[in-house]
């Protein structure tokens, strides 16, 4: 909380007839890729609208949980949100396509998929949830964090561990496919639950694990690539439609540029969090061969096409076609 | 009234019992390594519904918390009926607003479902319980209004169920 | 001063003074502010419902239920007999027992109202039955609840640790000594107040004639409950919230199978109490969430805090000012909301004065807990007055000596940073 703030979204001066853009998110940390992308977005909106739109940011779930904030955005009480894709999927099922385990296996592929499939998803998500996706933030690959003498290497290693899984049906099913014990524990209860051994671990990007101080109550992390935590920047469609064309264009431009910015910033930041994890004494291992993980997890896909929508299989096919056309690095 | 009281209590107590059972099952299933993932959701949903029904039950049994020092004092000066009348009028408006807008949320939620992860339950249906709770609160205050308009006095709470 | 401030400073107090139910006063104020700020009212009702969608809240009605089942099932009586036998001649013995029960319970519960619900549901009826005044019984229980968040684990300290970027383990260690110190101080106040108010139990000769070991043996299943709860949590079988329902199941099994005292009407009465008290409390929590959201959207707490920076150069003075403001803000916000909204602004401010954020975390907790004991929004007070079945303003008066004691604790915590910082520093040097 004491670091220098390089982005000065707060410097937008107050003026008469100014439009206030209320941004809500659920992160408590002053600096993380979530907060950085929104601060950049807020700053750019101020610049491109000649300060006619001024942002106010409400962090730390002050206004409610992520799903709740999206409902507020749909109703127009909040204007911008940054929900985790798996949480927004509770309202906008189309986004479940991103949750399918092992859909894309590198950050570059994920970025390419986001860029190519978003124009197709935008009208669907507006219809499903009343919010417009204007940009993306990636928080990094979900990694196992846990307390154990031995590292997780094969899916069979999960059998001995009780793992907390986010409330998303596809993620729960992935664990079951690996033979794990997915346990529903509310996120705010997780620190105590880990400390007392109610669960031994869970999976989250390193930023969350260290940001939530879980390093105090676990000893290991293991990286693999079953899914990446992403957050779409979403704008209330009711509010967006009430803006002038110039303002709408400015919002869309700010969304795109904030996405580009955070794709540069996040990997640099994530490297620092891995350093912090190592300094905190967390033993970090990587799963070298992910074949067994991938095969078992991909086998559940057909069961979950319908959670994406009645045309779920076609949506998945579209995503696969895009990935097949990925030009490579 | 006695009928309504039994029904409301029955529903709220069922919600509470469901909540306790769901969370207890969560502990048991985790120990036995059964893959049960819906217990947390059932517990939360039962709890939320229970609260709104219990709030209506609280109105029926007049057990809501209030600061009554000043209103008792004013009541002695200008008459308890005037205070009761004012309370009833304000609460009617409040309960009506809450019942209407929570119902509106339910209807809006049919168009925009909020699907839970494990039970695949549209969580906006919980607004039915909220709307029902406030609708009953509205009806109870409406009854108070009728009593007051007829020149009667509002009854004082009866705490224990069954000692009527 | 804009319209929103007028609503908050004029409408809200008027509604309270008129004697409307507190949930309605909070809800009406929230609706009025929503309307004024062009927030759709559909959002307001959504916020009320989502205010209940917090997992930790589930513990409150189930602890109340567990306490009621224990009482109807005869379990409570056995425990009280032991205390009567051992300490019955000491004035306020049951009050002192309440404080120390809260202290032990605090080691499993991370929430203040949860602690009041769990211990109060057992101790308040017992104290009243033993001849103490309901005000005494309720106020000592409401106060004991403050230990729930000082002694680890503590939900508010976890949130604070994440916001302030300090170790939660350090915060937990820092809360330990002030928590124990507060417990002994409060027990002392309970003793003095008992002498003054005559809260002394009559000697019950039927109990005096039995040996203490006999009483302990008779109460073995009752005495096993805390071991069951603490053991279950520390061996990782259940979380503190789940512990509340395990307590219900344990109380049911013991009442039905062992004591065979729990009748169907008794069970119904236990549920009736839990529904009535739980409903009355939780609807207040729900409506206070709307209240907190609308004042946050208007940036009122943030503006108040920001007006503090640069007001003085003295670290002590700024802490005292912050505490004063927290007590005022805490009169109408609950702990977790207050921390989430204020800590991000307060922490950089106090750090710039050279104050250790761990130390400040404990100050923050103590101060906000004081606000839990003060009307209009004092959740601990509400829980205790509901269980004691008396008007909460009577408890609000009876609790003043405890509030004064806690303010003294707050000052001691401020002026003696070592009370908070010694233990975490020592533990760190051992690592
Ligand atoms: Na505690
Ligand atoms: Na208060």
Tab-separated table of C-alpha atoms and ligand atoms in Angstrom, chain C residues 327 330-333 370-379, ligand 2:
chain	number	residue	atom	x	y	z
C	327	UNK	CA	-15.979	5.423	16.941
C	330	UNK	CA	-18.604	2.756	13.716
C	331	UNK	CA	-21.865	3.846	15.266
C	332	UNK	CA	-23.549	3.224	11.932
C	333	UNK	CA	-21.327	0.722	10.099
C	370	UNK	CA	-16.225	-0.254	20.873
C	371	UNK	CA	-18.558	0.914	18.132
C	372	UNK	CA	-20.163	-2.527	18.166
C	373	UNK	CA	-21.363	-1.722	21.667
C	374	UNK	CA	-22.820	1.666	20.881
C	375	UNK	CA	-26.209	2.552	19.416
C	376	UNK	CA	-27.662	3.090	16.883
C	377	UNK	CA	-25.967	0.213	15.069
C	378	UNK	CA	-24.391	-1.974	17.752
C	379	UNK	CA	-24.727	-5.560	16.661
D	2	LIG	NA1	-22.301	1.089	16.938
